[in-house]
PDB file of C-alpha atoms in Angstrom:
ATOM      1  CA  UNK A 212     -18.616  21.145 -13.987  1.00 87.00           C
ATOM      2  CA  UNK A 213     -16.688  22.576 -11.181  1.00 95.00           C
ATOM      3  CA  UNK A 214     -16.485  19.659  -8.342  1.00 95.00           C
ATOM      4  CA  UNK A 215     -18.692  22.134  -5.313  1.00 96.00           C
ATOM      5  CA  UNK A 216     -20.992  22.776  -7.906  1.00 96.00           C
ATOM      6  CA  UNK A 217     -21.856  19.152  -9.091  1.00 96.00           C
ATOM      7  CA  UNK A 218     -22.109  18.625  -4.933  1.00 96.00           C
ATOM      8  CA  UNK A 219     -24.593  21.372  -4.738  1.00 96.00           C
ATOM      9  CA  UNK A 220     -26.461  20.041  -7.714  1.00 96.00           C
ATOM     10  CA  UNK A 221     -26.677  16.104  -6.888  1.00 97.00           C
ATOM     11  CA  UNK A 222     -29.838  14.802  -5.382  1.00 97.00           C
ATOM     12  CA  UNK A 223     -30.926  11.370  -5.032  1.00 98.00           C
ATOM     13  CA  UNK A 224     -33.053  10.681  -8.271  1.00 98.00           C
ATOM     14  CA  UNK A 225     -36.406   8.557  -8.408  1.00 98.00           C
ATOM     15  CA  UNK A 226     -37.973   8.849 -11.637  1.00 98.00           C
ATOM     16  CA  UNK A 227     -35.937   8.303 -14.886  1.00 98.00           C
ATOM     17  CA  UNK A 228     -35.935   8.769 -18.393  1.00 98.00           C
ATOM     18  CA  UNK A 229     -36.355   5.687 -20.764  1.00 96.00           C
ATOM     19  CA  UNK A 230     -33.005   6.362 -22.550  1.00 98.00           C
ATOM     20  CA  UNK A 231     -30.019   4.284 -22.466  1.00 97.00           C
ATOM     21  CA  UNK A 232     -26.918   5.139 -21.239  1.00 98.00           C
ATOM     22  CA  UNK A 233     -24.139   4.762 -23.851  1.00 98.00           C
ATOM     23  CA  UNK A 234     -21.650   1.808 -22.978  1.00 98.00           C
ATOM     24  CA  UNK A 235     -18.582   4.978 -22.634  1.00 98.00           C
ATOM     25  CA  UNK A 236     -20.764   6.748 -19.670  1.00 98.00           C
ATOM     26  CA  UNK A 237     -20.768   3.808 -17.803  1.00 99.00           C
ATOM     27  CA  UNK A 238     -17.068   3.296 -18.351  1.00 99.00           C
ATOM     28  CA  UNK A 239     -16.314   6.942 -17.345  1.00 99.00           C
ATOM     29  CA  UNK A 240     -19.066   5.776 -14.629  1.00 99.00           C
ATOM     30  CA  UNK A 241     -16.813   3.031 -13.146  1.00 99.00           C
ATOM     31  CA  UNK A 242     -13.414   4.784 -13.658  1.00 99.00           C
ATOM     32  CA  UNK A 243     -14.848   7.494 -11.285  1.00 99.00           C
ATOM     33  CA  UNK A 244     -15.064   4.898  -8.211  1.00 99.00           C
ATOM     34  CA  UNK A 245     -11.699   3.172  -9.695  1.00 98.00           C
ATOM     35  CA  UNK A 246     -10.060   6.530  -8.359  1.00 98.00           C
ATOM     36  CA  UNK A 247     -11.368   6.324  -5.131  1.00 98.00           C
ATOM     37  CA  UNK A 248      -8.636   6.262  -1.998  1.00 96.00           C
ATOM     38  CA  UNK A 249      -8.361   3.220  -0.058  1.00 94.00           C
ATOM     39  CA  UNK A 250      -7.703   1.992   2.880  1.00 90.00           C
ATOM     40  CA  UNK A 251      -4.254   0.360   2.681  1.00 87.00           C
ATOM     41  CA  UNK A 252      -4.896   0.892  -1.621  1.00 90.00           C
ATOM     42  CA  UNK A 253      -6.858  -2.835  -0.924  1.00 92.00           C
ATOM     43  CA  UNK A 254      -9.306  -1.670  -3.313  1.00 95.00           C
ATOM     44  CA  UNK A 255     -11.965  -4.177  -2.443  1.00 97.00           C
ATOM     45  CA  UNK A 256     -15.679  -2.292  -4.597  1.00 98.00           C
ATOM     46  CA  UNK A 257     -16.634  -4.695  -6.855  1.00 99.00           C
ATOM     47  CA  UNK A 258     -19.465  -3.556  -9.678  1.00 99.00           C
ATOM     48  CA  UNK A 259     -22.221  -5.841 -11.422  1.00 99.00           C
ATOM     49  CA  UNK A 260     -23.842  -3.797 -14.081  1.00 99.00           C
ATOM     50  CA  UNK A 261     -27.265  -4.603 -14.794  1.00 99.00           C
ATOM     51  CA  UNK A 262     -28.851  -3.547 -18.406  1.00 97.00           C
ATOM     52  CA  UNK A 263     -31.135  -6.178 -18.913  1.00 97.00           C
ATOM     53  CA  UNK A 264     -34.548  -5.737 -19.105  1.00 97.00           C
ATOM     54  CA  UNK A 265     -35.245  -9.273 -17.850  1.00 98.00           C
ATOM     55  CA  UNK A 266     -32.674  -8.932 -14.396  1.00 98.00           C
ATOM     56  CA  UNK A 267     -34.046  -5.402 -13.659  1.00 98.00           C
ATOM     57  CA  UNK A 268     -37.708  -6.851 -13.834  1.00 97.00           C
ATOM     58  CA  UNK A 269     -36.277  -9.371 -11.158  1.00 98.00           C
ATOM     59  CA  UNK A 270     -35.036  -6.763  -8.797  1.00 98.00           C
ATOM     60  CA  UNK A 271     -38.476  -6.226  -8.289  1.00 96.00           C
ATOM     61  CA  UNK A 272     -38.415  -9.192  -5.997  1.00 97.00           C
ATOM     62  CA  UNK A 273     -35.315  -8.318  -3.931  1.00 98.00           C
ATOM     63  CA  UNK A 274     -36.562  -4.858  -3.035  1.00 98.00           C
ATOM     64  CA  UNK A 275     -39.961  -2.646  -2.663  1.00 98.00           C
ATOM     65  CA  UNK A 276     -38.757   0.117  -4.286  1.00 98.00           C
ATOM     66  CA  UNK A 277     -40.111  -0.029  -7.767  1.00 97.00           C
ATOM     67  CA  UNK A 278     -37.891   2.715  -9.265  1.00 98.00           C
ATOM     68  CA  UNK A 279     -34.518   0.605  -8.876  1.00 98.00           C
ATOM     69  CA  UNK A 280     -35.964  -1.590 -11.837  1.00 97.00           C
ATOM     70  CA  UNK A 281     -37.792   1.601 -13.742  1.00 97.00           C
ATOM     71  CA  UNK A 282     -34.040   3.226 -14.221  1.00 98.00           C
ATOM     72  CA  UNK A 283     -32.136   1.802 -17.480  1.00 98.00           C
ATOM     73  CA  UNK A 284     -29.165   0.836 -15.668  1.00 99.00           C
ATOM     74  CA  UNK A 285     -28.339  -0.359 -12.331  1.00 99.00           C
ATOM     75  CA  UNK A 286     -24.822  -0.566 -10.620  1.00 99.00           C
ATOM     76  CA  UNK A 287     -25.233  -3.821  -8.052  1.00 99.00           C
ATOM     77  CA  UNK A 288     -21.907  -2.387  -5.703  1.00 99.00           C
ATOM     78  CA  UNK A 289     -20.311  -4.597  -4.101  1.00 99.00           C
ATOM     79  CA  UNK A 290     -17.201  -5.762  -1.455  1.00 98.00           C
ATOM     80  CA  UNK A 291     -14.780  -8.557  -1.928  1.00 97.00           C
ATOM     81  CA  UNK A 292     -14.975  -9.941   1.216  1.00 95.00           C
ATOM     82  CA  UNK A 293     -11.081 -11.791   0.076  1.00 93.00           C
ATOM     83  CA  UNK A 294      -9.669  -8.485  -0.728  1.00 93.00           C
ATOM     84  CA  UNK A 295      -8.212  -8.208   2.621  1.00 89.00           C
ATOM     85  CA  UNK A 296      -5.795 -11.086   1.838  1.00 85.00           C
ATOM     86  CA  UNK A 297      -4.100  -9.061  -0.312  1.00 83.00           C
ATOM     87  CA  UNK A 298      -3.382  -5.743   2.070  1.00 79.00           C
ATOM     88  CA  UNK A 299       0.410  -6.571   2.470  1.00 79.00           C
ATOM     89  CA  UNK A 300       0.632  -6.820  -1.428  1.00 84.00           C
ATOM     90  CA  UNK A 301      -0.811  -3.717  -1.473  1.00 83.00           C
ATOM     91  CA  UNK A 302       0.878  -2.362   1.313  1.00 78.00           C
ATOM     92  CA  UNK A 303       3.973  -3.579  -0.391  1.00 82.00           C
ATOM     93  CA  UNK A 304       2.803  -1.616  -3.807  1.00 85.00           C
ATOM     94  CA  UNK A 305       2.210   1.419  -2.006  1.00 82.00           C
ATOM     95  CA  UNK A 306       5.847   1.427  -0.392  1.00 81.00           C
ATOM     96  CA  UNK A 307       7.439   0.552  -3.789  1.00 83.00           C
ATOM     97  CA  UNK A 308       5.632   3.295  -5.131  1.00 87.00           C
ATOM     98  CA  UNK A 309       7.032   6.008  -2.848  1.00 86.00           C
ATOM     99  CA  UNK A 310       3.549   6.454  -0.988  1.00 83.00           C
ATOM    100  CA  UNK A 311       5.429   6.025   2.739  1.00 82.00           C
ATOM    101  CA  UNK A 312       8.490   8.472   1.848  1.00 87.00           C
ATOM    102  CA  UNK A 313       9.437  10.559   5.155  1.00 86.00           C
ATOM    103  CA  UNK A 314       7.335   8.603   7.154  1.00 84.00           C
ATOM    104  CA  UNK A 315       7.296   6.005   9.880  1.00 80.00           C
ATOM    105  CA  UNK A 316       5.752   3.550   7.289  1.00 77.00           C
ATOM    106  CA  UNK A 317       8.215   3.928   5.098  1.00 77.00           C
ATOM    107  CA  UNK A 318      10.450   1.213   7.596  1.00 78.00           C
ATOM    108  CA  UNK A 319       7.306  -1.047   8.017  1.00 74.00           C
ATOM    109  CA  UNK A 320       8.923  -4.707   8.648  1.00 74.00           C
ATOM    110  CA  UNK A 321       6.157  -5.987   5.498  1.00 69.00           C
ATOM    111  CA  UNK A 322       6.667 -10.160   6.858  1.00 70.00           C
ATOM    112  CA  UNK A 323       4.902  -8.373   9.933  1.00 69.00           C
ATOM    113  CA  UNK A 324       2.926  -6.529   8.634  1.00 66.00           C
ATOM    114  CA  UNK A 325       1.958  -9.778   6.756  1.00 63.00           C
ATOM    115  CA  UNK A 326       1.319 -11.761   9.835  1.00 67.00           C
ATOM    116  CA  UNK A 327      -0.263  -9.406  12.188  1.00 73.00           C
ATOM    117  CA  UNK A 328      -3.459 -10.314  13.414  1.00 76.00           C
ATOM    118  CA  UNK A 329      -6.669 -10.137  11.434  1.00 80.00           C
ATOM    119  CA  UNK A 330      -9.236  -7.707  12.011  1.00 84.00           C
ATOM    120  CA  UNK A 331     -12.681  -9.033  13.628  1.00 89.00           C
ATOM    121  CA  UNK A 332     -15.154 -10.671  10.330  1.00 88.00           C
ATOM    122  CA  UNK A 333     -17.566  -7.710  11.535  1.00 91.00           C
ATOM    123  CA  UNK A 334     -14.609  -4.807  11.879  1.00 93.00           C
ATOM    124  CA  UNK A 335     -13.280  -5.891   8.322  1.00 92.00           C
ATOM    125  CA  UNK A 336     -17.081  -6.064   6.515  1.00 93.00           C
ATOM    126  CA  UNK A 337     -17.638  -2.619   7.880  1.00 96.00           C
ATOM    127  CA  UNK A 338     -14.165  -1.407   7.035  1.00 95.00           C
ATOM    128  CA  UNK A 339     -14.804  -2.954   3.457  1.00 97.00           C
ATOM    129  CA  UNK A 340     -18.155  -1.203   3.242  1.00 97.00           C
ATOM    130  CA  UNK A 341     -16.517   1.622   4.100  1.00 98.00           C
ATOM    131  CA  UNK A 342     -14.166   2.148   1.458  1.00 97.00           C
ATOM    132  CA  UNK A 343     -16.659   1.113  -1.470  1.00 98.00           C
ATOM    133  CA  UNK A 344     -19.112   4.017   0.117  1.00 98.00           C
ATOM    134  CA  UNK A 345     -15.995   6.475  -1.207  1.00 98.00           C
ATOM    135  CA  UNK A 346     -15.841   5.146  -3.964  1.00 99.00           C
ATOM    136  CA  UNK A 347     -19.789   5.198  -4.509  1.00 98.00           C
ATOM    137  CA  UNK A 348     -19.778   8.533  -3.430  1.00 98.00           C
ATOM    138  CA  UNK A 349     -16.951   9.372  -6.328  1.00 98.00           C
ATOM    139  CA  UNK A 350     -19.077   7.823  -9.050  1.00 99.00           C
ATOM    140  CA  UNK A 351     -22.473   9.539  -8.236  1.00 99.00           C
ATOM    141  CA  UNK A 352     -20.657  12.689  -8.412  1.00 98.00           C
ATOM    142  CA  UNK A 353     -19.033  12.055 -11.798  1.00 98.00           C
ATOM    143  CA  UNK A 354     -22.963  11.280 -12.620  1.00 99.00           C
ATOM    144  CA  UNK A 355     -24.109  14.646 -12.142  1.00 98.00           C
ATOM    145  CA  UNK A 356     -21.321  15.875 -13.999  1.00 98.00           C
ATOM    146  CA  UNK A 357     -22.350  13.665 -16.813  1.00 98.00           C
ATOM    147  CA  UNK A 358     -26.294  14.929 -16.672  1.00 98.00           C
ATOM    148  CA  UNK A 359     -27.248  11.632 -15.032  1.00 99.00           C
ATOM    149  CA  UNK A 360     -29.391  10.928 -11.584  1.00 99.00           C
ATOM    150  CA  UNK A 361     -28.582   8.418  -9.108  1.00 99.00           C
ATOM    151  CA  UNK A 362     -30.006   7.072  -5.798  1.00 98.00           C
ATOM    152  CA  UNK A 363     -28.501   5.061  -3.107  1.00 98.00           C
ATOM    153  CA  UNK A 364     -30.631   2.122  -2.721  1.00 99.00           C
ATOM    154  CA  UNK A 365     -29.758  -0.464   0.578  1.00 98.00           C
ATOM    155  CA  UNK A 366     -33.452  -1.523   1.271  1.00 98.00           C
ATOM    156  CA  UNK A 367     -32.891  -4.825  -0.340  1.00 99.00           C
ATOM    157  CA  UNK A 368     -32.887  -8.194   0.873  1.00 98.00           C
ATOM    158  CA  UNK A 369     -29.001  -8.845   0.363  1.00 98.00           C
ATOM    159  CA  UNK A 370     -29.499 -13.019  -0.017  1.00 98.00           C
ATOM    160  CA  UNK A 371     -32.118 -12.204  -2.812  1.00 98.00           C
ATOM    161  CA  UNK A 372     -30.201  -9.857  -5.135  1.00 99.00           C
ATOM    162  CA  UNK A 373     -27.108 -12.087  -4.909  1.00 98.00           C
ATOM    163  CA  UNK A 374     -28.886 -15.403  -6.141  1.00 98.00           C
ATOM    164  CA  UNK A 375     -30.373 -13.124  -9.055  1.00 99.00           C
ATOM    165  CA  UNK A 376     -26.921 -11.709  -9.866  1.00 99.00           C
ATOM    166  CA  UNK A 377     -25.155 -15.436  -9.576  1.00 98.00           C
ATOM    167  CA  UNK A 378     -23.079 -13.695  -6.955  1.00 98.00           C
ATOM    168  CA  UNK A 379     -20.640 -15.683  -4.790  1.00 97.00           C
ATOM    169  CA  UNK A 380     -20.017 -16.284  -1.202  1.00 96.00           C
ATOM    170  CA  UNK A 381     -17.187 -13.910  -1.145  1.00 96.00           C
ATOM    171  CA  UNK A 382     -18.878 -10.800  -2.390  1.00 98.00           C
ATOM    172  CA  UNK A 383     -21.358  -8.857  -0.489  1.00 98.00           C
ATOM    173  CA  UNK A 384     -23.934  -6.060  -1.600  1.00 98.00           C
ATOM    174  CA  UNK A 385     -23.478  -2.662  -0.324  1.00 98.00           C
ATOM    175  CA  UNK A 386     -25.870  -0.761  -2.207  1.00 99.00           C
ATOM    176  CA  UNK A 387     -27.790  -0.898  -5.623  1.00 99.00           C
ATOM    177  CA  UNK A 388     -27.888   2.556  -7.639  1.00 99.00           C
ATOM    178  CA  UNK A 389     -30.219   2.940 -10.397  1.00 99.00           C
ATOM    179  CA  UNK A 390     -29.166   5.100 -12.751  1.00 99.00           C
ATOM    180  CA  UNK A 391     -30.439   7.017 -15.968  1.00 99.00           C
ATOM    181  CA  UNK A 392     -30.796  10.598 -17.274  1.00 99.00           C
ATOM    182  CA  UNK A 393     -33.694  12.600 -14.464  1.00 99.00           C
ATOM    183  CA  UNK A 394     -37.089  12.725 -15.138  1.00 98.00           C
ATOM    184  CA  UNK A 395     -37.187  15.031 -11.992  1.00 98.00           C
ATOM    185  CA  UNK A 396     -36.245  18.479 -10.459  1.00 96.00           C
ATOM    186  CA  UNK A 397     -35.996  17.585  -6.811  1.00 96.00           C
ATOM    187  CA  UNK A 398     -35.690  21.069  -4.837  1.00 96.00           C
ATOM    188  CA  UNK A 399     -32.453  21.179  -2.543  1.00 93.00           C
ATOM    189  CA  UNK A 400     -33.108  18.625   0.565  1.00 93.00           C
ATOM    190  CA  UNK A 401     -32.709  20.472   4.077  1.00 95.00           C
ATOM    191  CA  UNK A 402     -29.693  20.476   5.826  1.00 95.00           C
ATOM    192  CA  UNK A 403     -28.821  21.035   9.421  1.00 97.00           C
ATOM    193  CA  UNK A 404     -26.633  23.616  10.723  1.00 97.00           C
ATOM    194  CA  UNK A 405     -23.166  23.506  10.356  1.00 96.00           C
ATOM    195  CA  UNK A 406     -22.972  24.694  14.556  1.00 95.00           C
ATOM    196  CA  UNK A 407     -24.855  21.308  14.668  1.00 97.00           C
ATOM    197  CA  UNK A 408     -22.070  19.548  12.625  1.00 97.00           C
ATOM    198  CA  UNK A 409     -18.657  21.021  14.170  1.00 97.00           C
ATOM    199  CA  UNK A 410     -19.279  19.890  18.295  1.00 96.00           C
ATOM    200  CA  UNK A 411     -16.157  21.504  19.656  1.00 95.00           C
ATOM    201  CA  UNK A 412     -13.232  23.521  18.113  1.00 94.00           C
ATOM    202  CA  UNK A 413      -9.718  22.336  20.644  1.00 95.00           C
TER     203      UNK A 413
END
């Protein structure tokens, strides 16, 4: 499938087929986030993949929305809150690997870079959250592509879902997304105008 077309053809999915999804689809799944750019190549999404009939049943109790536990598989995404302590290796990766060539970057002083001040706990979170929403937005995409639906899910008490995961301090929940072939044929959603998107042309 063409890459426009599978963005035409995604919507967010609520009702779900009872099949599984073959172990390789979620592979390909994952790979498609693995691909996604990041900021400083920190690559901080973290996935918990939920098949169980018995952990889905208990996401029940973490959010209202029944469907998230109806759909055969659910991706718990989530940040490594420690992956920032790692941006000069990366940083230093990236420069090794020719990413700064012809570019002020490519003289970074990487001991300074190192030691520069860290960003604000609510600046980095949001930064983190950032880059896992690309890489979210690269997997749903490969879904369509594969015939699967998806839906964005972050009405969820984020305390709750971690204690039924066993999830540690250091990771966070971005969003859950239930997965599994559509039992649906949602009608294009309505967008706004693009004049309503583009404010000013300089």
């Amino acid at each position: 499938m063409e890459l426009l077309e599978a963005m035409k053809a995604r919507r967010s999915i609520r009702k779900f087929k009872a099949d599984p999804i073959p172990e390789s689809i979620v592979t390909q799944l994952i790979q498609a986030a693995q691909l996604a750019p990041t900021g400083s190549n920190i690559q901080p999404t973290r996935f918990v993949v939920i098949k169980s009939d018995a952990v889905r049943a208990q996401l029940s109790e973490a959010t209202p929305l029944p469907f998230v536990s109806q759909a055969p598989l659910v991706l718990a995404c989530c940040v490594d809150l420690e992956s920032l302590g790692g941006m000069s290796t990366r940083a230093r990766e990236l420069k090794e690997a020719g990413a700064f060539v012809d570019t002020p970057l490519d003289k970074m002083d990487l001991e300074s870079y190192a030691k520069r001040k860290p960003m604000d706990p609510a600046v980095a979170e949001a930064y983190l959250r950032l880059n896992a929403a690309i890489a979210l937005d690269h997997l749903t995409l490969r879904a369509v592509d594969l015939g699967l639906g998806t839906c964005w899910v972050m009405m969820f008490n984020q305390e709750k879902v971690k204690e039924i995961l066993g999830l540690g301090e250091n990771y966070n929940v971005v969003a859950l997304l239930p997965i599994g072939y559509p039992n649906q044929s949602p009608k294009a959603r309505p967008r706004i105008e693009l004049s309503q998107i583009i404010l000013k042309e300089v």
